[in-house]
PDB file of C-alpha atoms in Angstrom:
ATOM      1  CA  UNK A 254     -10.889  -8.923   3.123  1.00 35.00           C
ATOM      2  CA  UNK A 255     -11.123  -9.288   6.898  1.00 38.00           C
ATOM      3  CA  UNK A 256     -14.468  -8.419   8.299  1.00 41.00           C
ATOM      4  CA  UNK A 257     -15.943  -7.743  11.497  1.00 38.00           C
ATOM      5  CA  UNK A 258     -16.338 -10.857  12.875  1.00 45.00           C
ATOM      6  CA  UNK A 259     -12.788 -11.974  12.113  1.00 42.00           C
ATOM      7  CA  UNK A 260     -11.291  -8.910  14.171  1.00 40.00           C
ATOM      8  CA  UNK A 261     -13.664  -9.561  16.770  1.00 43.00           C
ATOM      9  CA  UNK A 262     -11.769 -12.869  17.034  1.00 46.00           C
ATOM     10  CA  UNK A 263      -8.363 -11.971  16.516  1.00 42.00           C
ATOM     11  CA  UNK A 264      -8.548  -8.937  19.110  1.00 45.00           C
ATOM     12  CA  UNK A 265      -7.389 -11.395  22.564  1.00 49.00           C
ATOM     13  CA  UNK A 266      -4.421 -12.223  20.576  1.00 46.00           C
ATOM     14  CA  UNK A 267      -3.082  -9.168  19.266  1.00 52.00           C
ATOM     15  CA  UNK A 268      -4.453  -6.268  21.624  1.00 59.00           C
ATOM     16  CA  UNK A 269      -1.854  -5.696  24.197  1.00 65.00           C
ATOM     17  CA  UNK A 270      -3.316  -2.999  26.317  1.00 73.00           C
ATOM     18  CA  UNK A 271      -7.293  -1.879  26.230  1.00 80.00           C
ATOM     19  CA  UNK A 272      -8.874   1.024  26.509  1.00 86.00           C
ATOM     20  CA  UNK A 273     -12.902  -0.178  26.213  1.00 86.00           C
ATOM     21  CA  UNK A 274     -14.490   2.479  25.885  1.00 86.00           C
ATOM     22  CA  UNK A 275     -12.593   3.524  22.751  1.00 91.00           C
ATOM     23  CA  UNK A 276     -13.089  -0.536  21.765  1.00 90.00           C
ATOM     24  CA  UNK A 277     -17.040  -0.019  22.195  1.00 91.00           C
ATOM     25  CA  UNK A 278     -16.704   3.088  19.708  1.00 93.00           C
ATOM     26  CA  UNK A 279     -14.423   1.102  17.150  1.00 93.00           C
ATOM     27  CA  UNK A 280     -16.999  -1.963  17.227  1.00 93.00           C
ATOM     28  CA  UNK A 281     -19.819   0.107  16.496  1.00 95.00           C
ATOM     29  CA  UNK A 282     -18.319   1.719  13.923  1.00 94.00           C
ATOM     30  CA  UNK A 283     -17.213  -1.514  12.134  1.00 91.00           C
ATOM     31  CA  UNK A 284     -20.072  -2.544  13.145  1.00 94.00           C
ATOM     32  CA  UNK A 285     -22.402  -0.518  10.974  1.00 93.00           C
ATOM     33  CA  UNK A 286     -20.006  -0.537   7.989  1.00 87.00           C
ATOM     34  CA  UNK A 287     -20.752  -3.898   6.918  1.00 85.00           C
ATOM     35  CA  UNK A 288     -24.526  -3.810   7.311  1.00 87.00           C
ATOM     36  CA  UNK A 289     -26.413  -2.958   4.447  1.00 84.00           C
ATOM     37  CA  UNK A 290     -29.665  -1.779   6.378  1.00 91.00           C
ATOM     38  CA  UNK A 291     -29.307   0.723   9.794  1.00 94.00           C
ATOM     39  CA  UNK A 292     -29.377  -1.086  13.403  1.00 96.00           C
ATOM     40  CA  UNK A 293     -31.279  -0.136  16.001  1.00 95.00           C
ATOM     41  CA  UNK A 294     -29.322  -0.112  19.948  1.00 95.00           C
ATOM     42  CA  UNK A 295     -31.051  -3.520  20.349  1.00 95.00           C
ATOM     43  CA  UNK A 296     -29.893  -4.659  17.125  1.00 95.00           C
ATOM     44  CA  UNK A 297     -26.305  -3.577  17.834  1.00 96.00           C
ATOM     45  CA  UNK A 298     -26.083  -4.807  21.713  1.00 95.00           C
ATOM     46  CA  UNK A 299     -27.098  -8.441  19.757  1.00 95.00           C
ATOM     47  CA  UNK A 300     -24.606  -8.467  17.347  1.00 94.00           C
ATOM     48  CA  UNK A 301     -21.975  -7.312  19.603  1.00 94.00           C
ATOM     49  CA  UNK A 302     -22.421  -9.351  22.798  1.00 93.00           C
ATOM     50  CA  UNK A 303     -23.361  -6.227  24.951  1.00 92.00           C
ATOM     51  CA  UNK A 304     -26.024  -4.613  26.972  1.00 93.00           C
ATOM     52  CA  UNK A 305     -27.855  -1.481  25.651  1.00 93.00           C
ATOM     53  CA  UNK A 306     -26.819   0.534  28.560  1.00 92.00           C
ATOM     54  CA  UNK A 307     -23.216  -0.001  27.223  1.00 90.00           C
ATOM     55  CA  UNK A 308     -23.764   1.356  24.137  1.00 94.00           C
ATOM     56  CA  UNK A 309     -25.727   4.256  24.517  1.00 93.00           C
ATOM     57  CA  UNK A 310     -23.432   6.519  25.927  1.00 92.00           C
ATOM     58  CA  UNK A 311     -21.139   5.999  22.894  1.00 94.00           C
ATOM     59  CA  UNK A 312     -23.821   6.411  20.404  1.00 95.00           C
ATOM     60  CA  UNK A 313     -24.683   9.576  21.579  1.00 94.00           C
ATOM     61  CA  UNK A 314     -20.945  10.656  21.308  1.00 95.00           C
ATOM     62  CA  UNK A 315     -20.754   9.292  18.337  1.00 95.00           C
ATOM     63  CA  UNK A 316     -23.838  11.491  16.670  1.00 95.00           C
ATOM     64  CA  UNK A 317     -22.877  14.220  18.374  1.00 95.00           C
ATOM     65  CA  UNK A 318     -19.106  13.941  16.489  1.00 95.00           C
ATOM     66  CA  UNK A 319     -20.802  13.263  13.370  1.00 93.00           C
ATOM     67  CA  UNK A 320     -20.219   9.567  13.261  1.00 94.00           C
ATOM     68  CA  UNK A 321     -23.121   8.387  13.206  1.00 95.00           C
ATOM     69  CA  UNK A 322     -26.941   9.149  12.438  1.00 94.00           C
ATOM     70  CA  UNK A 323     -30.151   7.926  13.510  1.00 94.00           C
ATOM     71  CA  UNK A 324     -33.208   8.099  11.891  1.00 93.00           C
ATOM     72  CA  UNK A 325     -36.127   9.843  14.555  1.00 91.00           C
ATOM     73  CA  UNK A 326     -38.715   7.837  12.770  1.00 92.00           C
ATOM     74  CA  UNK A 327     -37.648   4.580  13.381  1.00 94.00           C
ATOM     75  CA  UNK A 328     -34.310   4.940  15.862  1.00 94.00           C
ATOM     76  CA  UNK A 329     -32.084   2.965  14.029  1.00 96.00           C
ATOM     77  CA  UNK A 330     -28.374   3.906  13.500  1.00 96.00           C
ATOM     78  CA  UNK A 331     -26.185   4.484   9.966  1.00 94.00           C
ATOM     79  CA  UNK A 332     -22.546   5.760   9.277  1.00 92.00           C
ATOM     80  CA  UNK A 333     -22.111   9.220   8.119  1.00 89.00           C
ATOM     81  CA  UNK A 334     -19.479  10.136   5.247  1.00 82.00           C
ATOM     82  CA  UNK A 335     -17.492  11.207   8.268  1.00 84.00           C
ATOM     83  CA  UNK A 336     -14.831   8.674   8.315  1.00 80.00           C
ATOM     84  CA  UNK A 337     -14.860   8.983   4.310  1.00 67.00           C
ATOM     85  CA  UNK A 338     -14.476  12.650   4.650  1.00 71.00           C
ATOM     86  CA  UNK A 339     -11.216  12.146   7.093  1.00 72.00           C
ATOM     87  CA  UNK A 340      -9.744   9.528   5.087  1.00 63.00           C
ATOM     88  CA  UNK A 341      -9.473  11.527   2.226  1.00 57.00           C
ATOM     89  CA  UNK A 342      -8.169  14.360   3.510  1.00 64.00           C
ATOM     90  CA  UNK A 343      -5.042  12.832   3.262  1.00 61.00           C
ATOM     91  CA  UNK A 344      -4.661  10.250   0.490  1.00 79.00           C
ATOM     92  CA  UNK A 345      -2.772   7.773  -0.232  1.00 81.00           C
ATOM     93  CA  UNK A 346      -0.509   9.299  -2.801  1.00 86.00           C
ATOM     94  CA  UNK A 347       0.084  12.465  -0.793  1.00 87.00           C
ATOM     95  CA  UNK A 348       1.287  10.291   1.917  1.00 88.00           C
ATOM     96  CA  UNK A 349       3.539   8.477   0.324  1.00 93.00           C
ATOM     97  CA  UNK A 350       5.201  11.460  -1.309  1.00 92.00           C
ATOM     98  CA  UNK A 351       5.465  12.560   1.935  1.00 91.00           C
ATOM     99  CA  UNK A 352       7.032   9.442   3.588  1.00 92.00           C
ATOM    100  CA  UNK A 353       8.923   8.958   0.435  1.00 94.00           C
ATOM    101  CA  UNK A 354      10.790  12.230   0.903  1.00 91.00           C
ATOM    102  CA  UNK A 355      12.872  10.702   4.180  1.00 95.00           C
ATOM    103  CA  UNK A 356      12.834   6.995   3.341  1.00 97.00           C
ATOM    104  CA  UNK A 357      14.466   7.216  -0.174  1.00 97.00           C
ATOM    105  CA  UNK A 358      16.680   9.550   1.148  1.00 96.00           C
ATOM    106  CA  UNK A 359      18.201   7.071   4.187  1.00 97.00           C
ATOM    107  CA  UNK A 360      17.931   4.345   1.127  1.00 97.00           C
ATOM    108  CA  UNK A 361      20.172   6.076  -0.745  1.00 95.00           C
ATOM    109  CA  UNK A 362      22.327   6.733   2.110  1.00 93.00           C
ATOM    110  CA  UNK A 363      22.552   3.216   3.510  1.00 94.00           C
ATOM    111  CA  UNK A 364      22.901   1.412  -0.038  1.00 93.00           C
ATOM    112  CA  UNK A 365      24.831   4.553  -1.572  1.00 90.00           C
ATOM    113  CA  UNK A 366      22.848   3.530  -4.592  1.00 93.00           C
ATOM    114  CA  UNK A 367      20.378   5.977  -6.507  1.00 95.00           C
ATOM    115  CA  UNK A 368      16.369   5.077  -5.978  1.00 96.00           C
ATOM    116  CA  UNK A 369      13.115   6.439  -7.121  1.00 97.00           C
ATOM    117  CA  UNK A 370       9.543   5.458  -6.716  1.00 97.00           C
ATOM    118  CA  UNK A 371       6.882   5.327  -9.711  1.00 96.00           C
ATOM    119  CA  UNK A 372       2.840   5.221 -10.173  1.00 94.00           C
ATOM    120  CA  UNK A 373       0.736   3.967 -12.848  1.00 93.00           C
ATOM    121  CA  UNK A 374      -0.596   6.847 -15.051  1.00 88.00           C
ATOM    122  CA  UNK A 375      -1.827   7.018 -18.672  1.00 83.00           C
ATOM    123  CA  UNK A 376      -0.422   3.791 -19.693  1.00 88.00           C
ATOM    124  CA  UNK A 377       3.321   4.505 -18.243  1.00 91.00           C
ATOM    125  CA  UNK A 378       4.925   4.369 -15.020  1.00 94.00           C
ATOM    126  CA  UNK A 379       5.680   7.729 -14.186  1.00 92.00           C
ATOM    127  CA  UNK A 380       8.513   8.737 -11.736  1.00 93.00           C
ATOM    128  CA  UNK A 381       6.858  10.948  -8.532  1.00 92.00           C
ATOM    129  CA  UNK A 382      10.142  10.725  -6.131  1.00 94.00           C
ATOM    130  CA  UNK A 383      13.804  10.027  -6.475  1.00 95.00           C
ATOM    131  CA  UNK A 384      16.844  10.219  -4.724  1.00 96.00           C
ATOM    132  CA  UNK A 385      20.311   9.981  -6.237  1.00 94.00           C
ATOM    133  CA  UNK A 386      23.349   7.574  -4.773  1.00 90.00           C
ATOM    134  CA  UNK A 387      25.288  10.606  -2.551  1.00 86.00           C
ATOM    135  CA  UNK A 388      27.940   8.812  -4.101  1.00 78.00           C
ATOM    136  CA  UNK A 389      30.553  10.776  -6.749  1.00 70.00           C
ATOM    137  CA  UNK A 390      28.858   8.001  -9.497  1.00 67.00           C
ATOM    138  CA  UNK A 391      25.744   6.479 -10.027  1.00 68.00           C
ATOM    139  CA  UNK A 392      22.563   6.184 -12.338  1.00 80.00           C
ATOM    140  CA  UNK A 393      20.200   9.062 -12.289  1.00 81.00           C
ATOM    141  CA  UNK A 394      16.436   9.355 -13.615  1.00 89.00           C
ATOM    142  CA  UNK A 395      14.347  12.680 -14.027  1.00 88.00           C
ATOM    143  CA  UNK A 396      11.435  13.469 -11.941  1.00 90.00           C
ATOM    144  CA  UNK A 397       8.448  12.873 -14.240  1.00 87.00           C
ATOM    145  CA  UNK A 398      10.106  10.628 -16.633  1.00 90.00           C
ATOM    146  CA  UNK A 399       7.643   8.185 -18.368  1.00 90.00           C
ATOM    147  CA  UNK A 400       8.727   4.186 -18.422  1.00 93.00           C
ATOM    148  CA  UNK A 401       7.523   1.354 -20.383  1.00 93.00           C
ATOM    149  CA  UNK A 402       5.664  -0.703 -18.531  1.00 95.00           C
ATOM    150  CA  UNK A 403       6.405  -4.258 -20.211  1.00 94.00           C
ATOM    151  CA  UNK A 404      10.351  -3.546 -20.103  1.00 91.00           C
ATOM    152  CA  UNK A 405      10.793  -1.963 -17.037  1.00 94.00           C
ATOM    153  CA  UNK A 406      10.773  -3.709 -12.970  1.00 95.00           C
ATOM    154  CA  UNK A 407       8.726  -0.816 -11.934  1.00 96.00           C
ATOM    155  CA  UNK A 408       6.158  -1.950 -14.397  1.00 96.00           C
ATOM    156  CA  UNK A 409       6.026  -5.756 -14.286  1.00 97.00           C
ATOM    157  CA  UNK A 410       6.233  -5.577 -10.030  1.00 97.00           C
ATOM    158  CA  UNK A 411       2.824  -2.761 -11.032  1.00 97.00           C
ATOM    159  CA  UNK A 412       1.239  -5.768 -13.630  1.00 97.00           C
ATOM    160  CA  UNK A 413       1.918  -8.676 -10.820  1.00 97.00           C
ATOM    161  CA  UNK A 414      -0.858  -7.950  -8.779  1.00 97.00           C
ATOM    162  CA  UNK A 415      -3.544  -7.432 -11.635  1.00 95.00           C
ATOM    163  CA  UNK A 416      -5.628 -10.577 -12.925  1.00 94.00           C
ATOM    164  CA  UNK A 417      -4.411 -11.580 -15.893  1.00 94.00           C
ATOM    165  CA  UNK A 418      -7.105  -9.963 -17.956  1.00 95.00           C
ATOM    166  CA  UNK A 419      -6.286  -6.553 -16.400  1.00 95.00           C
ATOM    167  CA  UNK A 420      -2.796  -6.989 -17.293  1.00 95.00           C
ATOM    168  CA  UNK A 421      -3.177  -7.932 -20.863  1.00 94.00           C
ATOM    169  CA  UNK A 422      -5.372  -4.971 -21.003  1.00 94.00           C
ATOM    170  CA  UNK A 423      -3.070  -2.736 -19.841  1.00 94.00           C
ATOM    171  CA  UNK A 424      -0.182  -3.874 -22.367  1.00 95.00           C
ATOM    172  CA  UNK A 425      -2.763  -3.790 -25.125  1.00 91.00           C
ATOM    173  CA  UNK A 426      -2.531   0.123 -24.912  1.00 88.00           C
ATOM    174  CA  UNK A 427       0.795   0.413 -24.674  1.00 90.00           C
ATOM    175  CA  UNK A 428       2.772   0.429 -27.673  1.00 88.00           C
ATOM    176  CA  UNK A 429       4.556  -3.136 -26.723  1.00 92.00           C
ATOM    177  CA  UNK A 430       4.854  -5.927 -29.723  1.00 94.00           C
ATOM    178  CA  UNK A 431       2.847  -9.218 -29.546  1.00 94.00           C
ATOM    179  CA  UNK A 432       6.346 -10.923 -28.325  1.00 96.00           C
ATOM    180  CA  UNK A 433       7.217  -8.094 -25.736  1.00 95.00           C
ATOM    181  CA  UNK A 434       3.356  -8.632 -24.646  1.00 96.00           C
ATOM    182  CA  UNK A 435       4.166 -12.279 -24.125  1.00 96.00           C
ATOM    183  CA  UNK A 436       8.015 -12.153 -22.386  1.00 95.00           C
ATOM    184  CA  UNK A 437       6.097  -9.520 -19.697  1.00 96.00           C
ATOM    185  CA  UNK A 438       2.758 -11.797 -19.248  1.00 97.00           C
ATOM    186  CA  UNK A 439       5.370 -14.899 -18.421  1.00 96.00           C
ATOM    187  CA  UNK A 440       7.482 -13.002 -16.061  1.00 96.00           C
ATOM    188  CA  UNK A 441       4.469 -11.984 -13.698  1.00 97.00           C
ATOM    189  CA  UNK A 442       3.888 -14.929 -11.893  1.00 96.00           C
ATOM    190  CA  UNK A 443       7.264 -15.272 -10.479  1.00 96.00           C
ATOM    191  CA  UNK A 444       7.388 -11.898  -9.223  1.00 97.00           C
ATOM    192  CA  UNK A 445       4.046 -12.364  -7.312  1.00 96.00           C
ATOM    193  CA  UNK A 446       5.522 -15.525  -5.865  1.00 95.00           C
ATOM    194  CA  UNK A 447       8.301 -13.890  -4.645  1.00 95.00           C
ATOM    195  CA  UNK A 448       6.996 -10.168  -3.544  1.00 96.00           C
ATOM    196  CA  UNK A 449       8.945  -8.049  -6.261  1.00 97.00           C
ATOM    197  CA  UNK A 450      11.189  -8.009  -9.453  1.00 97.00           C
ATOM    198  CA  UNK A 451      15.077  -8.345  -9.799  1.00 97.00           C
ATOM    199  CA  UNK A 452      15.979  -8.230 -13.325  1.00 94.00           C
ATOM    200  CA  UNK A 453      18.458  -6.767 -15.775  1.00 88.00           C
ATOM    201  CA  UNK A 454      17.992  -3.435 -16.722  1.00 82.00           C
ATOM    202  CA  UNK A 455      16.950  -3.902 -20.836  1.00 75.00           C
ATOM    203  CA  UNK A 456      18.205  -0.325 -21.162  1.00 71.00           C
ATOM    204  CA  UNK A 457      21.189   0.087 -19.275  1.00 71.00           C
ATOM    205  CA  UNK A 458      24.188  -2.530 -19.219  1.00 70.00           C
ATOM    206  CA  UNK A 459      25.648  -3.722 -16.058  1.00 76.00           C
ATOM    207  CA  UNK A 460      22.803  -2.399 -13.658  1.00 89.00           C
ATOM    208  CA  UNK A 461      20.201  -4.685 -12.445  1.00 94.00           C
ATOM    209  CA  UNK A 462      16.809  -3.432 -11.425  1.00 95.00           C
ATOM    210  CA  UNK A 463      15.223  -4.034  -8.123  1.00 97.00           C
ATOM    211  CA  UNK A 464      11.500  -3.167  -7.571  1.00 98.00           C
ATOM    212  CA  UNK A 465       8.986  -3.793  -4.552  1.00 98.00           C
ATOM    213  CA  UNK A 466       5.301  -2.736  -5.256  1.00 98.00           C
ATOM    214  CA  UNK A 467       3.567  -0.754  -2.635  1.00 97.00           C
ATOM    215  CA  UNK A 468       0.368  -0.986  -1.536  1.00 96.00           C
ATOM    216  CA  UNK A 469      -3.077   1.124  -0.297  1.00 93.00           C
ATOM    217  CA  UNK A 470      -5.721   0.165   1.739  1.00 89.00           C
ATOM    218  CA  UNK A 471      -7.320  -1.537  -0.603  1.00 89.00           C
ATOM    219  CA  UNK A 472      -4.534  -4.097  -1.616  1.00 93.00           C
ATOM    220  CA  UNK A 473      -3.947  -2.744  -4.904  1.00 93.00           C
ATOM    221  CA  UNK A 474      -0.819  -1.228  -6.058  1.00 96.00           C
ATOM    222  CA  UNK A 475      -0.040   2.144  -5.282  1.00 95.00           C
ATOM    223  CA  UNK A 476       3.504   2.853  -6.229  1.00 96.00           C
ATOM    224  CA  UNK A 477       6.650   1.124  -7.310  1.00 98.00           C
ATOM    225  CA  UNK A 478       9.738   1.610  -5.180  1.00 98.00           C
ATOM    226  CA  UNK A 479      12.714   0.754  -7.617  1.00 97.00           C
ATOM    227  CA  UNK A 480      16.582   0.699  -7.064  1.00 96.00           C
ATOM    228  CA  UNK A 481      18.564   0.894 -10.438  1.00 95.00           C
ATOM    229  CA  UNK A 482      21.719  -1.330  -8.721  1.00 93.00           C
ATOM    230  CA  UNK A 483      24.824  -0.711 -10.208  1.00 88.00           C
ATOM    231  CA  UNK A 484      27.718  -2.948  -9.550  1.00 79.00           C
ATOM    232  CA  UNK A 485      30.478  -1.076  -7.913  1.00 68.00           C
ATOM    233  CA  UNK A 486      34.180  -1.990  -7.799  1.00 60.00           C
ATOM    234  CA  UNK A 487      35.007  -2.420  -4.113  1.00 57.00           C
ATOM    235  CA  UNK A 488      38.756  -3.154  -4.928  1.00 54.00           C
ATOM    236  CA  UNK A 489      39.277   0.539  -6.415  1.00 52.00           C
ATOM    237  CA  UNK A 490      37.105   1.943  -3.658  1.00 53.00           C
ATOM    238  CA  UNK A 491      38.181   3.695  -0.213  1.00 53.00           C
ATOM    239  CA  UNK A 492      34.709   3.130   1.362  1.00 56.00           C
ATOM    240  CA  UNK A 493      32.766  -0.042   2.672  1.00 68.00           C
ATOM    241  CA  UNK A 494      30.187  -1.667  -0.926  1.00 78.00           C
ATOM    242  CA  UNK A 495      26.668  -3.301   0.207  1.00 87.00           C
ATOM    243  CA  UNK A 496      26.135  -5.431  -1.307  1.00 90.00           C
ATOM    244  CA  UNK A 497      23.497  -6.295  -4.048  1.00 93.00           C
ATOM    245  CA  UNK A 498      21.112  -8.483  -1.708  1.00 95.00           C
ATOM    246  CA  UNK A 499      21.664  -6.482   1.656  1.00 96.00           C
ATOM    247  CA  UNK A 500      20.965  -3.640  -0.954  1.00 96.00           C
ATOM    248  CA  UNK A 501      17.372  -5.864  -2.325  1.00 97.00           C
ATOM    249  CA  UNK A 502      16.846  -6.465   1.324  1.00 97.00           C
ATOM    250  CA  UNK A 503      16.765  -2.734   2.333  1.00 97.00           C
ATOM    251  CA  UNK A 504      14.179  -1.632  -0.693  1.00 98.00           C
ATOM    252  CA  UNK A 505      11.907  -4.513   0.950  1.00 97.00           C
ATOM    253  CA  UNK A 506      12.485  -2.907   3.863  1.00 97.00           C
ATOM    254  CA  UNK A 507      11.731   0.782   3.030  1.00 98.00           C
ATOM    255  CA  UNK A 508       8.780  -0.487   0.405  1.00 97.00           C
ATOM    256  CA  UNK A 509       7.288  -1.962   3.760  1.00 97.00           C
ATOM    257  CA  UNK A 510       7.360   0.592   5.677  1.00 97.00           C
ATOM    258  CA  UNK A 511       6.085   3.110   2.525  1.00 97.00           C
ATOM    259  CA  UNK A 512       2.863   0.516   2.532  1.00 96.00           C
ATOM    260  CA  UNK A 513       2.414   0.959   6.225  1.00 94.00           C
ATOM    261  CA  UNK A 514       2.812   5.119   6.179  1.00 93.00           C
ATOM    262  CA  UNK A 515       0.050   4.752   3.987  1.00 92.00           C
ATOM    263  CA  UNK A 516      -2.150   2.396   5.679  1.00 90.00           C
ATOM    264  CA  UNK A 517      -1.655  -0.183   3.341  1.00 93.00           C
ATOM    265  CA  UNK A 518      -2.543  -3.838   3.019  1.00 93.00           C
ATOM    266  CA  UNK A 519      -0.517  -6.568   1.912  1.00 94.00           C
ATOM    267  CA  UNK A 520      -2.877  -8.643  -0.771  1.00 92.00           C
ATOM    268  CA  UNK A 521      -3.257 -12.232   0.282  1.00 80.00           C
ATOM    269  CA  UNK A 522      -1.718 -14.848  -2.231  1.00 65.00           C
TER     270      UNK A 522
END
């Protein structure tokens, strides 16, 4: 988790243009999130290298916008459930649906291979989006279908990024055997080492399964962006084939820019 401190310190490097009085309203406000008691202005001008003069002006904004609160007893500042109350007016699964609608559709297009994008629910990974290849032939799944989790990629790129006690938990209440427990716990690793799953479909001969996890804010798993790849026959064909890693190269892509519609954070190794 990067704190206060270590955006304070990154901010010369990666801030291209300024605006500082927006800056002063951001720093209080991250300010005052990772305190556990309220600040007074003093307390605040301290921590943050400026005068009291600097920040009053934006306090007062900021109380007046709901931001913040102060106490009239003893004048020091807290966070409201304002910026809670914003965040989740829109969350995370809504806006992925949403982005999901137009990236899996230019997936599909570009790849001319069918997608669909899954989330964790009730012990299964259940599909919430899909997209079929605009191609005459190609592999189709229903909206809502339910997928085992142990023999699926959706479900081992979900299990990756648990600990290894969540992820044994989570098998334990599926209806997996003791050895399909096992061949999903040793496949995890890997596929946290290298960002997502490519495997052979165990349902479907000849297609190969390609799945990127997706992430939220809080580093954890979100959805499952998966591309059932089927091999296509480019000699019989009268159009151009992408191939199967410019085709695992462009669900990175789109399972990147799904984690950033959705303010999302990659988890750190």
């Amino acid at each position: 988790m990067i704190g206060f401190h270590e955006v304070m310190q990154m901010s010369d490097a990666t801030i291209k243009y300024r605006a500082p009085a927006l800056e002063r309203g951001l720093d209080i406000i991250e300010l005052l999130s990772e305190q556990e008691e309220p600040l007074t202005k003093k307390d605040m001008a301290e921590k943050l290298g400026r005068s009291v003069n600097e920040l009053f002006r934006m306090l007062n904004i900021l109380e007046a916008r709901g931001y913040v609160a102060i106490d009239s007893e003893t004048g020091k500042y807290h966070l409201t459930l304002k910026t809670f109350e914003l965040s989740n007016k829109s969350p995370p699964l809504e806006r992925l649906l949403s982005a999901a609608s137009t990236e899996l559709s230019d997936l599909a297009g570009v790849t001319q291979q069918s997608c669909h994008l899954t989330v964790f629910h009730d012990g299964m990974m259940v599909v919430v989006a899909k997209q079929d290849s605009p191609y005459k032939m190609g592999f189709s799944i229903r909206m809502s279908a339910r997928i085992d989790i142990h023999a699926s990629g959706s479900g081992l790129a979900m299990l990756a990024y648990q600990t290894k006690e969540q992820a044994k938990a989570i098998l334990s209440q599926t209806h997996a055997s003791p050895i399909e427990m096992d061949g999903a716990m040793s496949k995890l690793e890997k596929v946290r080492e290298q960002g997502f799953f490519v495997g052979a479909s165990p349902q479907v001969s000849g297609m190969t399964n390609i799945s990127y996890p997706i992430f939220n804010a809080k580093q954890q798993v979100e959805g499952v962006l998966t591309m059932p790849f089927l091999t296509l026959n480019s000699d019989s064909l009268h159009h151009q084939v992408v191939s199967f890693e410019e085709s695992r190269r462009a669900v990175g892509a789109t399972a990147a820019r799904l984690t950033a519609a959705i303010g999302g954070k990659y988890p750190t190794l």
